[in-house]
Amino acid sequence: MRLGTESLTNAELLAVIIRSGTNERNSVELAESILIRHGNSGGILGINHVSIQELMKFKGIGMVKAIQIK
C-alpha cells in the first residue's frame, strides 16, 4: 500500500482479481500464464480481446472469475 498500485506488475494486478490459484499454481503464477498466452500484445489490456470461454480454459478460472477479469 505504501508504494501504491503503480509498483505492482501486471500479473500481480490480475492476481488481485483472481484471488486464489490452484494446487499447482498460486494466483500470481496463474495470472502470469494468462498474460503470457493472451497479454503479450498490450500487457494486461491485451487480455481484453479474450473471450470468457477462452479464459475458462485455464485451470482455476471459472465463469465468475472469467467475468470479473473481463
PDB file of C-alpha atoms in Angstrom:
ATOM      1  CA  MET A   1       0.000   0.000   0.000  1.00  0.00           C
ATOM      2  CA  ARG A   2       2.870   2.312   0.780  1.00  0.00           C
ATOM      3  CA  LEU A   3       4.227   2.081  -2.781  1.00  0.00           C
ATOM      4  CA  GLY A   4       0.824   2.204  -4.479  1.00  0.00           C
ATOM      5  CA  THR A   5      -0.659   0.186  -7.296  1.00  0.00           C
ATOM      6  CA  GLU A   6       1.943   1.584  -9.688  1.00  0.00           C
ATOM      7  CA  SER A   7       4.504  -0.690  -8.063  1.00  0.00           C
ATOM      8  CA  LEU A   8       2.547  -3.868  -8.921  1.00  0.00           C
ATOM      9  CA  THR A   9       3.277  -5.901 -12.023  1.00  0.00           C
ATOM     10  CA  ASN A  10       0.525  -6.719 -14.491  1.00  0.00           C
ATOM     11  CA  ALA A  11       0.484 -10.277 -13.147  1.00  0.00           C
ATOM     12  CA  GLU A  12       0.089  -9.021  -9.585  1.00  0.00           C
ATOM     13  CA  LEU A  13      -2.765  -6.712 -10.607  1.00  0.00           C
ATOM     14  CA  LEU A  14      -4.540  -9.575 -12.370  1.00  0.00           C
ATOM     15  CA  ALA A  15      -3.867 -11.830  -9.362  1.00  0.00           C
ATOM     16  CA  VAL A  16      -5.818  -9.391  -7.182  1.00  0.00           C
ATOM     17  CA  ILE A  17      -8.889 -10.163  -9.308  1.00  0.00           C
ATOM     18  CA  ILE A  18      -8.158 -13.899  -9.461  1.00  0.00           C
ATOM     19  CA  ARG A  19      -7.610 -14.017  -5.663  1.00  0.00           C
ATOM     20  CA  SER A  20      -6.806 -17.716  -5.372  1.00  0.00           C
ATOM     21  CA  GLY A  21      -4.898 -20.127  -7.510  1.00  0.00           C
ATOM     22  CA  THR A  22      -4.910 -23.890  -7.765  1.00  0.00           C
ATOM     23  CA  ASN A  23      -2.998 -26.644  -6.003  1.00  0.00           C
ATOM     24  CA  GLU A  24      -0.350 -26.374  -8.733  1.00  0.00           C
ATOM     25  CA  ARG A  25      -0.090 -22.577  -9.073  1.00  0.00           C
ATOM     26  CA  ASN A  26      -0.742 -19.560  -6.897  1.00  0.00           C
ATOM     27  CA  SER A  27      -2.782 -16.625  -8.216  1.00  0.00           C
ATOM     28  CA  VAL A  28       0.268 -14.702  -9.477  1.00  0.00           C
ATOM     29  CA  GLU A  29       1.550 -17.721 -11.404  1.00  0.00           C
ATOM     30  CA  LEU A  30      -1.903 -18.276 -12.883  1.00  0.00           C
ATOM     31  CA  ALA A  31      -2.089 -14.617 -13.873  1.00  0.00           C
ATOM     32  CA  GLU A  32       1.369 -14.835 -15.448  1.00  0.00           C
ATOM     33  CA  SER A  33       0.291 -17.802 -17.552  1.00  0.00           C
ATOM     34  CA  ILE A  34      -2.799 -15.923 -18.768  1.00  0.00           C
ATOM     35  CA  LEU A  35      -0.731 -12.867 -19.646  1.00  0.00           C
ATOM     36  CA  ILE A  36       1.921 -14.927 -21.423  1.00  0.00           C
ATOM     37  CA  ARG A  37      -0.713 -16.646 -23.527  1.00  0.00           C
ATOM     38  CA  HIS A  38      -3.005 -13.683 -24.174  1.00  0.00           C
ATOM     39  CA  GLY A  39      -1.440 -10.462 -22.952  1.00  0.00           C
ATOM     40  CA  ASN A  40       1.775 -10.204 -24.940  1.00  0.00           C
ATOM     41  CA  SER A  41       0.175  -7.737 -27.327  1.00  0.00           C
ATOM     42  CA  GLY A  42      -0.564  -4.921 -24.924  1.00  0.00           C
ATOM     43  CA  GLY A  43       0.129  -6.207 -21.446  1.00  0.00           C
ATOM     44  CA  ILE A  44      -2.861  -6.521 -19.175  1.00  0.00           C
ATOM     45  CA  LEU A  45      -5.030  -4.730 -21.733  1.00  0.00           C
ATOM     46  CA  GLY A  46      -4.120  -7.437 -24.240  1.00  0.00           C
ATOM     47  CA  ILE A  47      -6.456  -9.868 -22.493  1.00  0.00           C
ATOM     48  CA  ASN A  48      -9.408  -7.616 -23.281  1.00  0.00           C
ATOM     49  CA  HIS A  49      -9.965  -9.416 -26.587  1.00  0.00           C
ATOM     50  CA  VAL A  50     -10.014 -12.867 -24.947  1.00  0.00           C
ATOM     51  CA  SER A  51     -13.432 -14.473 -24.570  1.00  0.00           C
ATOM     52  CA  ILE A  52     -14.849 -15.698 -21.296  1.00  0.00           C
ATOM     53  CA  GLN A  53     -14.764 -19.233 -22.679  1.00  0.00           C
ATOM     54  CA  GLU A  54     -11.065 -18.899 -23.534  1.00  0.00           C
ATOM     55  CA  LEU A  55     -10.274 -17.647 -20.016  1.00  0.00           C
ATOM     56  CA  MET A  56     -12.188 -20.579 -18.546  1.00  0.00           C
ATOM     57  CA  LYS A  57      -9.786 -22.986 -20.269  1.00  0.00           C
ATOM     58  CA  PHE A  58      -7.229 -22.103 -17.592  1.00  0.00           C
ATOM     59  CA  LYS A  59      -7.454 -24.383 -14.574  1.00  0.00           C
ATOM     60  CA  GLY A  60      -8.596 -22.210 -11.688  1.00  0.00           C
ATOM     61  CA  ILE A  61     -10.615 -19.788 -13.806  1.00  0.00           C
ATOM     62  CA  GLY A  62     -14.334 -20.494 -13.670  1.00  0.00           C
ATOM     63  CA  MET A  63     -17.168 -18.483 -15.119  1.00  0.00           C
ATOM     64  CA  VAL A  64     -17.306 -15.936 -12.293  1.00  0.00           C
ATOM     65  CA  LYS A  65     -13.565 -15.240 -12.345  1.00  0.00           C
ATOM     66  CA  ALA A  66     -13.569 -15.015 -16.136  1.00  0.00           C
ATOM     67  CA  ILE A  67     -16.384 -12.462 -15.974  1.00  0.00           C
ATOM     68  CA  GLN A  68     -14.525 -10.488 -13.291  1.00  0.00           C
ATOM     69  CA  ILE A  69     -11.401 -10.429 -15.448  1.00  0.00           C
ATOM     70  CA  LYS A  70     -13.381  -9.220 -18.456  1.00  0.00           C
TER      71      LYS A  70
END
